[in-house]
PDB file of C-alpha atoms in Angstrom:
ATOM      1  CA  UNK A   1      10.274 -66.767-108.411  1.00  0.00           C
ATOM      2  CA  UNK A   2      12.144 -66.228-104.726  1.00  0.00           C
ATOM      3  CA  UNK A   3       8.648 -64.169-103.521  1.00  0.00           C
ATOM      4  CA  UNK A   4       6.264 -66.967-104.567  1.00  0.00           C
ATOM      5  CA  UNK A   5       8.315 -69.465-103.094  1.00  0.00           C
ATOM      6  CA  UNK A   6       8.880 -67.572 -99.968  1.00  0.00           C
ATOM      7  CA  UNK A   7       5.392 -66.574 -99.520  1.00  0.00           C
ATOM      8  CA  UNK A   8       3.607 -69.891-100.084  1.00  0.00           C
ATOM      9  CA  UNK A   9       5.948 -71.877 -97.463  1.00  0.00           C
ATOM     10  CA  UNK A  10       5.266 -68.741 -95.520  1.00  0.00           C
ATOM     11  CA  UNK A  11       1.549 -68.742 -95.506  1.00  0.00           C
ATOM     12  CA  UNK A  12       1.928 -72.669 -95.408  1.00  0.00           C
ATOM     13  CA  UNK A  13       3.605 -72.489 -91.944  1.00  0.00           C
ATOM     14  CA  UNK A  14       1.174 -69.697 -91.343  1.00  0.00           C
ATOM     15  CA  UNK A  15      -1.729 -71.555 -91.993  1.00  0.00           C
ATOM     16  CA  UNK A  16       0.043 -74.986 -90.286  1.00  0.00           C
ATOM     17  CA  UNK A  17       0.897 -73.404 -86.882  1.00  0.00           C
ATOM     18  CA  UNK A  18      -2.505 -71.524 -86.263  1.00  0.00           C
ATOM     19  CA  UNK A  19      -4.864 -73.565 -88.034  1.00  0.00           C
ATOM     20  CA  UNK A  20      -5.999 -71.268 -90.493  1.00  0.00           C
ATOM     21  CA  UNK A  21      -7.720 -72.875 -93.783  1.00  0.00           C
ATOM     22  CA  UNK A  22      -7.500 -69.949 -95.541  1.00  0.00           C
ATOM     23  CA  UNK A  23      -3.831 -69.242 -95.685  1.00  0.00           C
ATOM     24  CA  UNK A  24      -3.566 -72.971 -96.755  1.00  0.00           C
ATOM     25  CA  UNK A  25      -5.530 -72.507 -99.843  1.00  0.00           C
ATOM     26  CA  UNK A  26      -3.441 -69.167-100.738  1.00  0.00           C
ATOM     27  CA  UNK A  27      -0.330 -70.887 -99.818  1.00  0.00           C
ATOM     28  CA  UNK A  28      -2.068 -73.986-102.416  1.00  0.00           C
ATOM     29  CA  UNK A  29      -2.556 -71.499-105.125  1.00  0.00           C
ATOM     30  CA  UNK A  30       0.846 -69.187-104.593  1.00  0.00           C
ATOM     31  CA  UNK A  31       2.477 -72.781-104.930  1.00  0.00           C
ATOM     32  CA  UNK A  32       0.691 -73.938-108.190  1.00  0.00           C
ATOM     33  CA  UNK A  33       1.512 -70.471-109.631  1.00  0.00           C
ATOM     34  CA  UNK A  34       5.338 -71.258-108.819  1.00  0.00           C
ATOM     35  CA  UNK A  35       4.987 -74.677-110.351  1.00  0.00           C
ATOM     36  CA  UNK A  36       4.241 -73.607-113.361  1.00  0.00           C
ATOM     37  CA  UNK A  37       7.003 -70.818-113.347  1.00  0.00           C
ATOM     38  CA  UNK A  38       9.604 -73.166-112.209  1.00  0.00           C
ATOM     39  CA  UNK A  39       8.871 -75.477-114.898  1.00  0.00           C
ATOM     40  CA  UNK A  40       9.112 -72.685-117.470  1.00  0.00           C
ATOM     41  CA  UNK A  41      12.721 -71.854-116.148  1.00  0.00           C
ATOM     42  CA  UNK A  42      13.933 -75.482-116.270  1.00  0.00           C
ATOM     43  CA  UNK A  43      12.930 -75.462-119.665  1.00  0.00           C
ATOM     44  CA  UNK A  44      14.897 -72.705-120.535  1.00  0.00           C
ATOM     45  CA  UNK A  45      17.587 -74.837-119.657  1.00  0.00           C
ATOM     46  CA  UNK A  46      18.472 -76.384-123.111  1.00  0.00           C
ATOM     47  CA  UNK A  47      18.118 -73.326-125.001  1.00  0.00           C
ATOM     48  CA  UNK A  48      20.899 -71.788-121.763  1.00  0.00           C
ATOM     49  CA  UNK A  49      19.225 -68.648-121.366  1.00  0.00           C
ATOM     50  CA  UNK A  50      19.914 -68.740-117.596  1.00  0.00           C
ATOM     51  CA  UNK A  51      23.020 -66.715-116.248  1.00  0.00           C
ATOM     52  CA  UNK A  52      24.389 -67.255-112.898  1.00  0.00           C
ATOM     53  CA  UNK A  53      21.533 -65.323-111.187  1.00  0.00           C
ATOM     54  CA  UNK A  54      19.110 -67.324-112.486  1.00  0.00           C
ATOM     55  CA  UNK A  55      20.963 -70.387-111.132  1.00  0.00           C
ATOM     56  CA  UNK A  56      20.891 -69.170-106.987  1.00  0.00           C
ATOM     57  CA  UNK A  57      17.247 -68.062-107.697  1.00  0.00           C
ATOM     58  CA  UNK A  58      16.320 -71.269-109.083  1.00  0.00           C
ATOM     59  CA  UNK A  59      18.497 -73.098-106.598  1.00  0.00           C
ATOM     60  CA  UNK A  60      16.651 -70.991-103.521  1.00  0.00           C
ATOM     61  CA  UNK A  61      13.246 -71.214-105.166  1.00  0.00           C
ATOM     62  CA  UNK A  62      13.614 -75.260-105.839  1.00  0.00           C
ATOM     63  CA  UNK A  63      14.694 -75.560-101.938  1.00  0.00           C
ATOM     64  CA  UNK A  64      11.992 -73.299-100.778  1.00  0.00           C
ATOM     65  CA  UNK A  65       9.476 -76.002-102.683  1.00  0.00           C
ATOM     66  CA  UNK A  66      11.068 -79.079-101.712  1.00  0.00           C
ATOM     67  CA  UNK A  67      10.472 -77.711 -97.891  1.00  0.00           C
ATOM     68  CA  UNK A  68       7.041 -76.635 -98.812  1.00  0.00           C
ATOM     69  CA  UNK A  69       6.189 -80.255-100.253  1.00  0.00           C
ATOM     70  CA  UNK A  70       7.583 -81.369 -96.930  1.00  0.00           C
ATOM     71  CA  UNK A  71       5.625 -79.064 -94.800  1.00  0.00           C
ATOM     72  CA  UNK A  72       2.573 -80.432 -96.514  1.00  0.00           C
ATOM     73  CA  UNK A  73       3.663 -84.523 -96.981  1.00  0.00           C
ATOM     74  CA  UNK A  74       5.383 -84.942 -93.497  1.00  0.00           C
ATOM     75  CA  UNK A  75       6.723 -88.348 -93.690  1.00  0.00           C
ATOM     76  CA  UNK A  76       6.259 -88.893 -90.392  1.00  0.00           C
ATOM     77  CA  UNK A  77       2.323 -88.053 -91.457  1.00  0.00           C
ATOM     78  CA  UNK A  78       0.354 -91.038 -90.348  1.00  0.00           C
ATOM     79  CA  UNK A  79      -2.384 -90.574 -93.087  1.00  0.00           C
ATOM     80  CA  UNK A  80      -0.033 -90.852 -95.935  1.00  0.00           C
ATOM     81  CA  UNK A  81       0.655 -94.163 -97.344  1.00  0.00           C
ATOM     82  CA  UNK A  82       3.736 -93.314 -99.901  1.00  0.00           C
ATOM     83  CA  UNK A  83       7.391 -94.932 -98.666  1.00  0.00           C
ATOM     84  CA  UNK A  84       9.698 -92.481 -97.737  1.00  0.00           C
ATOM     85  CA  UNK A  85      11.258 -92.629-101.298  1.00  0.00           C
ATOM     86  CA  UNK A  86       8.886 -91.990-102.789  1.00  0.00           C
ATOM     87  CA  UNK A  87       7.826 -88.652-101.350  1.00  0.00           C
ATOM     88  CA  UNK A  88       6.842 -85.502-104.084  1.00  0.00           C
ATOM     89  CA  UNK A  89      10.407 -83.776-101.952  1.00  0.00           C
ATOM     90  CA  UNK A  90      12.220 -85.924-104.001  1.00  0.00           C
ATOM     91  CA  UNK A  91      11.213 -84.402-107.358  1.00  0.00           C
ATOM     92  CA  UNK A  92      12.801 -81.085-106.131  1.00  0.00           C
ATOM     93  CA  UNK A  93      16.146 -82.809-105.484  1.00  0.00           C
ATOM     94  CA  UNK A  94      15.931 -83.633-108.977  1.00  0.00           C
ATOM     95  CA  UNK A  95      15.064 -80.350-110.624  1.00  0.00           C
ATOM     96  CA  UNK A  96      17.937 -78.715-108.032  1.00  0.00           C
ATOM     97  CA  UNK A  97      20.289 -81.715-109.656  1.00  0.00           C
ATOM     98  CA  UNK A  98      19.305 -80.366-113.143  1.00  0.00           C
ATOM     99  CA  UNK A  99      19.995 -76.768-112.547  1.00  0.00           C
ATOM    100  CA  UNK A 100      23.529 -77.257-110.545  1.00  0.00           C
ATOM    101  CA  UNK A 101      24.423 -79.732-113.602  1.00  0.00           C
ATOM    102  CA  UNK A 102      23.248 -76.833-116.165  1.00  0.00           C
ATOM    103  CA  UNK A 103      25.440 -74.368-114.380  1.00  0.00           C
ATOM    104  CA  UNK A 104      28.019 -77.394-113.996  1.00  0.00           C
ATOM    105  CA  UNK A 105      28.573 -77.728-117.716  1.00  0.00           C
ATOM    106  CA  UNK A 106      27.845 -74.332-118.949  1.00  0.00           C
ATOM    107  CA  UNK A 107      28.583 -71.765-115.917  1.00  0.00           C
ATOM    108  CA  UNK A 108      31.283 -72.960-113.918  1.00  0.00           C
ATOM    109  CA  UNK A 109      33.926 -70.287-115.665  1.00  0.00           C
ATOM    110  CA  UNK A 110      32.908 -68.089-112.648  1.00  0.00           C
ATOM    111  CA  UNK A 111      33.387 -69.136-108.724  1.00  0.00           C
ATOM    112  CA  UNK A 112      30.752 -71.209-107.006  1.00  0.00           C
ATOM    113  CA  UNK A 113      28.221 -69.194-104.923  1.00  0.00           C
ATOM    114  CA  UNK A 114      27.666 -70.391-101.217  1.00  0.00           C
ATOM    115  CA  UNK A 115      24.354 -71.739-102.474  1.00  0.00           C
ATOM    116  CA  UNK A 116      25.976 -73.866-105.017  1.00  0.00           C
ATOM    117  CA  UNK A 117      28.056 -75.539-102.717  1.00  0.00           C
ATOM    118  CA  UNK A 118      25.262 -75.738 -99.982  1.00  0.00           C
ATOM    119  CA  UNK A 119      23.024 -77.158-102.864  1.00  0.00           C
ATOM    120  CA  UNK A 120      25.525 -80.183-103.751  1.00  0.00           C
ATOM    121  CA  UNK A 121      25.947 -80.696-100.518  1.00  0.00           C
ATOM    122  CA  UNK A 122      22.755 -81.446 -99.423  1.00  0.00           C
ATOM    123  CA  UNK A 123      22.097 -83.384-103.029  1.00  0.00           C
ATOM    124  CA  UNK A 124      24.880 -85.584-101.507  1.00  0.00           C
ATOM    125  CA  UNK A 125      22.812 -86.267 -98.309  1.00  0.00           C
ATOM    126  CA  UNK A 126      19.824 -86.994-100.808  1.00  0.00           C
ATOM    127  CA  UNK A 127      21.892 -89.153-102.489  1.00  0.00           C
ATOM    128  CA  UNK A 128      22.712 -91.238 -99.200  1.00  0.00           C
ATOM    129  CA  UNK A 129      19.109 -91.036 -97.833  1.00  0.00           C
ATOM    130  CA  UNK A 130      17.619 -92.549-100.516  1.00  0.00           C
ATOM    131  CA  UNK A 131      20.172 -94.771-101.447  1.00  0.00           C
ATOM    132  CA  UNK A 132      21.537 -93.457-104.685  1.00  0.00           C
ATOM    133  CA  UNK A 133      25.063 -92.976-106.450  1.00  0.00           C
ATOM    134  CA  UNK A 134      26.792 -89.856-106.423  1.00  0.00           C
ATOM    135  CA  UNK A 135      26.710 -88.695-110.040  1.00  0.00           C
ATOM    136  CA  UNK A 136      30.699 -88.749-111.360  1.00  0.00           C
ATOM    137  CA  UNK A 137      30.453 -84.805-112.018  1.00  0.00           C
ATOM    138  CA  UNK A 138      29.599 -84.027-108.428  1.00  0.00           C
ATOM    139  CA  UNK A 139      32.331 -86.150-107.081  1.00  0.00           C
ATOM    140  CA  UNK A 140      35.411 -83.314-106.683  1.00  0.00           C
ATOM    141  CA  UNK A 141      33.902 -80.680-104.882  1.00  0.00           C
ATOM    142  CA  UNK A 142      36.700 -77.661-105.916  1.00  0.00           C
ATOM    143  CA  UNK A 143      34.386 -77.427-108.783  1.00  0.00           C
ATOM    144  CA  UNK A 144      31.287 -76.333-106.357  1.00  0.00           C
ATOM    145  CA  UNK A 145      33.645 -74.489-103.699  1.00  0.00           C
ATOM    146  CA  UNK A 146      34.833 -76.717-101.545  1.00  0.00           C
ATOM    147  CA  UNK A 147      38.321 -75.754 -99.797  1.00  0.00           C
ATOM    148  CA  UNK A 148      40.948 -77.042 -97.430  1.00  0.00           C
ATOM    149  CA  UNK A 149      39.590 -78.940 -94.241  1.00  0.00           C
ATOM    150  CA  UNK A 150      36.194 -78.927 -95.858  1.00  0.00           C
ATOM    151  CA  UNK A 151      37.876 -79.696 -99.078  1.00  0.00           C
ATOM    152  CA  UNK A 152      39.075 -82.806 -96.815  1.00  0.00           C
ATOM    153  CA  UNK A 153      35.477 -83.795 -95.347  1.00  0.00           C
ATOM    154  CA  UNK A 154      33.940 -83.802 -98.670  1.00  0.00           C
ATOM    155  CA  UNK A 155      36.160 -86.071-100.393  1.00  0.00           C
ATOM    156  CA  UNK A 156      35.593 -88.412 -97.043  1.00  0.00           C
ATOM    157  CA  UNK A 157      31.720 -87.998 -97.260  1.00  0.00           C
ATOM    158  CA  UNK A 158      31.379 -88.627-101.197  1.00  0.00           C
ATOM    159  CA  UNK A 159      33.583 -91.853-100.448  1.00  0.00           C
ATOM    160  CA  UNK A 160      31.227 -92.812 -97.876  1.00  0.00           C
ATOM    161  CA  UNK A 161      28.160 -92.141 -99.376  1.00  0.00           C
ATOM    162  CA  UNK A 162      29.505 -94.281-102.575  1.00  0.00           C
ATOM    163  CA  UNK A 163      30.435 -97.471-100.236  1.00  0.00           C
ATOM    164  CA  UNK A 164      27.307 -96.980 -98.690  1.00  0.00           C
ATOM    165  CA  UNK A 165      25.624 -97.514-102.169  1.00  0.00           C
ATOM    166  CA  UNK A 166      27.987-100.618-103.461  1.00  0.00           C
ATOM    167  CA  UNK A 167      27.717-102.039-100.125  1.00  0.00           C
ATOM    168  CA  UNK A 168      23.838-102.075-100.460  1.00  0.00           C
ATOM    169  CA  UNK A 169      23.738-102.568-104.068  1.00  0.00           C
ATOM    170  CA  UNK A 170      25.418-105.945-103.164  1.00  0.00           C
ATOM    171  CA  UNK A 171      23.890-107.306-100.494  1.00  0.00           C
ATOM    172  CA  UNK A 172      20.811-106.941-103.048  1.00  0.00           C
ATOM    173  CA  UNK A 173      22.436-109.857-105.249  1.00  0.00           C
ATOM    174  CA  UNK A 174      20.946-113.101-104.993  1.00  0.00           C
ATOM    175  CA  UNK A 175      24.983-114.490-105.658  1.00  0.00           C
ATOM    176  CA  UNK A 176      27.936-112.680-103.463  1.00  0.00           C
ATOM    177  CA  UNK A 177      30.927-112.310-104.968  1.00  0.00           C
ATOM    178  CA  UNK A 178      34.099-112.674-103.114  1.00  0.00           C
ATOM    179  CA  UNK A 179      36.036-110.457-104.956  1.00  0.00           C
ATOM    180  CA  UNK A 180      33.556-107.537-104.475  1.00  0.00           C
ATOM    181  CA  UNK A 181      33.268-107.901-100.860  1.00  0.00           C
ATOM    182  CA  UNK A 182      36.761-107.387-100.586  1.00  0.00           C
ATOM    183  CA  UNK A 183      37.346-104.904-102.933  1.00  0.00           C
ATOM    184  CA  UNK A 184      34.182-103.147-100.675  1.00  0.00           C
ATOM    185  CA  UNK A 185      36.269-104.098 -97.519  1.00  0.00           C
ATOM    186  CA  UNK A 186      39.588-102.173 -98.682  1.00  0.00           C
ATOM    187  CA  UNK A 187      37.771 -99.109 -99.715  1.00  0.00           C
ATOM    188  CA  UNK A 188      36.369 -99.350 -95.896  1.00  0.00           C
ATOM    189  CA  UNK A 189      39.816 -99.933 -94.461  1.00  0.00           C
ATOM    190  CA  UNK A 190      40.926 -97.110 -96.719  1.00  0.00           C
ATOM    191  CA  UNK A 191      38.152 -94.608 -95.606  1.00  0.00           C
ATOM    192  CA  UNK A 192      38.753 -95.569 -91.942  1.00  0.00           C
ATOM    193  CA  UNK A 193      42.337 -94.503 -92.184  1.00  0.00           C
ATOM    194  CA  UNK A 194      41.527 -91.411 -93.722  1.00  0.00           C
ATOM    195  CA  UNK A 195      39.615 -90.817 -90.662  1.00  0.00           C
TER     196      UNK A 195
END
């Protein structure tokens, strides 16, 4: 699954950089065939056939598309008319989200990999990019690796990226209330001093 991924965002940069057609439509069809092969794996989830190679394969495959799909549907693309949310990248986030909670609930016995923590990590970004809670079993990151000062910046970032989210979620209300804004303005103060 690693070769088709690496070879179709391979010929897709290929074919980007020096204009060649041809190594777009191989890069097309090398993608399509790891489609359908990623979506077989995720499948396999529920019956938890996957062991904790599968998990960094799937993990580097599912990054290796979301880049591809990003290669392909720059948002920065003037043609394209989709809003930044909703972008085809974003479906890899959630397939990556699926296999790191798979190996969350059923895999964890053994250490995390660096490409689990890297993987949560940049989920967390996702997460404040597009606006989106932090799921509650990605909040402690000793579970995916994290230690001491980084250990330190995590819990800082998931705090921030979960004010981020209640601070926006409320300024959506038609009706403020009080009590949340200053609940919201403590957890700032709080964060600030942790700082």
């Amino acid at each position: 699954m690693v070769d088709l991924a690496l070879s179709s965002m391979a010929l897709a940069v290929f074919s980007r950089t020096q204009q060649h057609p041809l190594a777009a439509t191989e890069a097309s069809s090398r993608y399509q065939s790891l489609l359908r092969l990623a979506q077989e794996r995720v499948a396999r989830l529920s019956s938890s056939l996957l062991d904790e190679r599968d998990i960094d394969a799937c993990l580097l495959a599912i990054l290796l598309m979301g880049r591809y799909e990003g290669l392909i549907y720059r948002p920065g693309n003037p043609d394209l008319k989709q809003s930044f949310s909703s972008l085809p990248i974003w479906s890899h986030h959630k397939g990556a989200m699926a296999i790191l909670r798979f190996w969350y609930d059923h895999l964890n016995r053994t250490p995390a990999t660096t490409l689990i923590r890297d993987t949560r990590r940049g989920l967390i970004r996702s997460s404040l990019l597009r606006n989106l809670p932090i799921p509650d079993w990605m909040l402690d990151g000793t579970r995916f690796g994290e230690r001491d000062l980084e250990q330190d910046y995590d819990r800082i970032f998931v705090r921030t990226v979960n004010l981020q989210y209640a601070s926006a979620s409320l300024q959506q209300k038609k009706r403020l209330d009080i009590t949340q804004i200053e609940r919201l303005s403590y957890k700032a103060d709080e964060l600030d001093k942790a700082l």
